[in-house]
GROMACS .gro file of C-alpha atoms in nm:
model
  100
    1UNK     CA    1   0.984   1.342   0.305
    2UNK     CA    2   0.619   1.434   0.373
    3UNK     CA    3   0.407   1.305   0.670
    4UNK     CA    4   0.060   1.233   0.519
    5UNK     CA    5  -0.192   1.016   0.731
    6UNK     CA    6  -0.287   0.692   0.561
    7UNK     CA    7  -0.500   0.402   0.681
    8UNK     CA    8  -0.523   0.041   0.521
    9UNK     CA    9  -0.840  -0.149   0.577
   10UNK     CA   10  -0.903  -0.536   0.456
   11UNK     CA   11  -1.222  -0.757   0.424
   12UNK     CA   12  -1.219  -1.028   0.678
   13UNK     CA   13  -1.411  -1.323   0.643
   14UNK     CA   14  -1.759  -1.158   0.714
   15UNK     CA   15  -1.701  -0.878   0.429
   16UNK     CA   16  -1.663  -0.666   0.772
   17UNK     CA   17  -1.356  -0.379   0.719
   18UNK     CA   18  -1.121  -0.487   0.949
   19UNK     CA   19  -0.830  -0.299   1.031
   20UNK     CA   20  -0.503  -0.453   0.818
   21UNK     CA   21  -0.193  -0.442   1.112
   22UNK     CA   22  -0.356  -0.164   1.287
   23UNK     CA   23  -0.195   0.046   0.990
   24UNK     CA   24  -0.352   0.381   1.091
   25UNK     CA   25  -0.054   0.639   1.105
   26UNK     CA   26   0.183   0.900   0.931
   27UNK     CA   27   0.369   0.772   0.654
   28UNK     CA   28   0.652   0.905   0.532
   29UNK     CA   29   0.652   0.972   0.118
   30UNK     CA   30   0.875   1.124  -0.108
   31UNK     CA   31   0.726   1.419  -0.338
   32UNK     CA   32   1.048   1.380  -0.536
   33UNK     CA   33   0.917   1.285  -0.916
   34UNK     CA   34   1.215   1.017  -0.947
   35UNK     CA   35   1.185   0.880  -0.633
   36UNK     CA   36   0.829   0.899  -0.528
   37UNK     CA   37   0.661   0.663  -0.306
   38UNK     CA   38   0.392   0.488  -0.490
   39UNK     CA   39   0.049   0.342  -0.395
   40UNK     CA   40   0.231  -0.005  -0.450
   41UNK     CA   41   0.550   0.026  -0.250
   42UNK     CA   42   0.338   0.144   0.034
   43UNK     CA   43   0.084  -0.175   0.024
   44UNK     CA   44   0.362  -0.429  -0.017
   45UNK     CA   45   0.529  -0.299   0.303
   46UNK     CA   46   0.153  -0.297   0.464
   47UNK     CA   47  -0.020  -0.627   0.355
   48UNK     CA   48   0.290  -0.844   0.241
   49UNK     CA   49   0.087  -1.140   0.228
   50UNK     CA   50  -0.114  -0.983  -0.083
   51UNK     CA   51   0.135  -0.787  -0.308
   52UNK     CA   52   0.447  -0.859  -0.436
   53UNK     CA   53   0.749  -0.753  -0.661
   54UNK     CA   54   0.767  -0.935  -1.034
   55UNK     CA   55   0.981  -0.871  -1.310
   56UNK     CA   56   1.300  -0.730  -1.426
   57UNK     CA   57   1.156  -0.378  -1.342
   58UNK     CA   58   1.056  -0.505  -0.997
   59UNK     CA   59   0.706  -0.341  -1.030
   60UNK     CA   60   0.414  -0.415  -0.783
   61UNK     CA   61   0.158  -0.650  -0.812
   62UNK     CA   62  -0.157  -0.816  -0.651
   63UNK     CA   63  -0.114  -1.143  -0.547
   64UNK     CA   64  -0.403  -1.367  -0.665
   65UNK     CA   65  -0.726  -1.171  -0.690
   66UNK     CA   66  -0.643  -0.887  -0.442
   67UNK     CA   67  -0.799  -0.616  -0.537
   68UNK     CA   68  -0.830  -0.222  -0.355
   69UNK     CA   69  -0.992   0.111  -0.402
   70UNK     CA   70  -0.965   0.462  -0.270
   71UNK     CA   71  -1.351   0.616  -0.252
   72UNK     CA   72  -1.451   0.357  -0.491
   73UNK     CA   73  -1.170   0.352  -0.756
   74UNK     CA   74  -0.851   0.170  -0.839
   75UNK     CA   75  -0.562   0.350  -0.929
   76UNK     CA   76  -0.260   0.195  -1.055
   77UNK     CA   77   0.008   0.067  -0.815
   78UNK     CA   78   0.256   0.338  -0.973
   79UNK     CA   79   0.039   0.607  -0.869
   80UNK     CA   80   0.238   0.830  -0.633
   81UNK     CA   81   0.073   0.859  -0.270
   82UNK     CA   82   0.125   1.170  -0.257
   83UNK     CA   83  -0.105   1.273  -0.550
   84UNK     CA   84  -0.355   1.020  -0.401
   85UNK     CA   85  -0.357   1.185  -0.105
   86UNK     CA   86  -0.433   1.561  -0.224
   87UNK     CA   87  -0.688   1.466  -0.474
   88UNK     CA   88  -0.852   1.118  -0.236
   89UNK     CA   89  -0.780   1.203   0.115
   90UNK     CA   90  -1.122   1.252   0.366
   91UNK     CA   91  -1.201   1.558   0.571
   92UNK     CA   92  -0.992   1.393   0.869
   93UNK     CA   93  -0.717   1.401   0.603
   94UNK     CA   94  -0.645   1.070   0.599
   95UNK     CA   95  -0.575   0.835   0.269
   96UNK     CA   96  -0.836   0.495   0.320
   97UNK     CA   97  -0.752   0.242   0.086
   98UNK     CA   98  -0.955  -0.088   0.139
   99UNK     CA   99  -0.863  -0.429   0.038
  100UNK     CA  100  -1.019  -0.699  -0.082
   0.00000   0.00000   0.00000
């Protein structure tokens, strides 16, 4: 596995970013094609409360109207984190996803 930083921020109340668990830390992905560690897997084991598993495939979804971007878009739930993170990640090389 790869250790890419990744941080999770969610709207409170206000519409202020607030920090979701104080998830600000390495994560470990897979780069593996068949096993990757998608955008989805990673935010259901961060924000529990707003994603879930449905389906025979088990896929990831929102719950209710959650919604998130990275710099202002929002990839699918498949998307491997690893590909987010090349192409997304900041200068500080972190991954910020925000959540509505």
């Amino acid at each position: 596995p790869i250790q890419r930083p990744f941080c999770v921020y969610r709207s409170d109340d206000e519409n202020n970013l607030a920090d979701a668990k104080d998830k600000d830390e390495n994560v470990n992905i897979s780069s593996d094609t068949e096993n990757h560690t998608s955008l989805g897997d990673l935010l259901l084991e961060w924000v529990p409360n707003l994603f879930h598993r449905e389906g025979v495939d088990a896929t990831v979804a929102p719950i209710e109207s959650a919604t998130w971007s990275i710099q202002g878009i929002q990839p699918p739930l498949s998307c491997p984190v690893v590909d987010l993170w090349q192409c997304l990640c900041y200068p500080d090389h972190f991954l910020y996803v925000a959540i509505d």
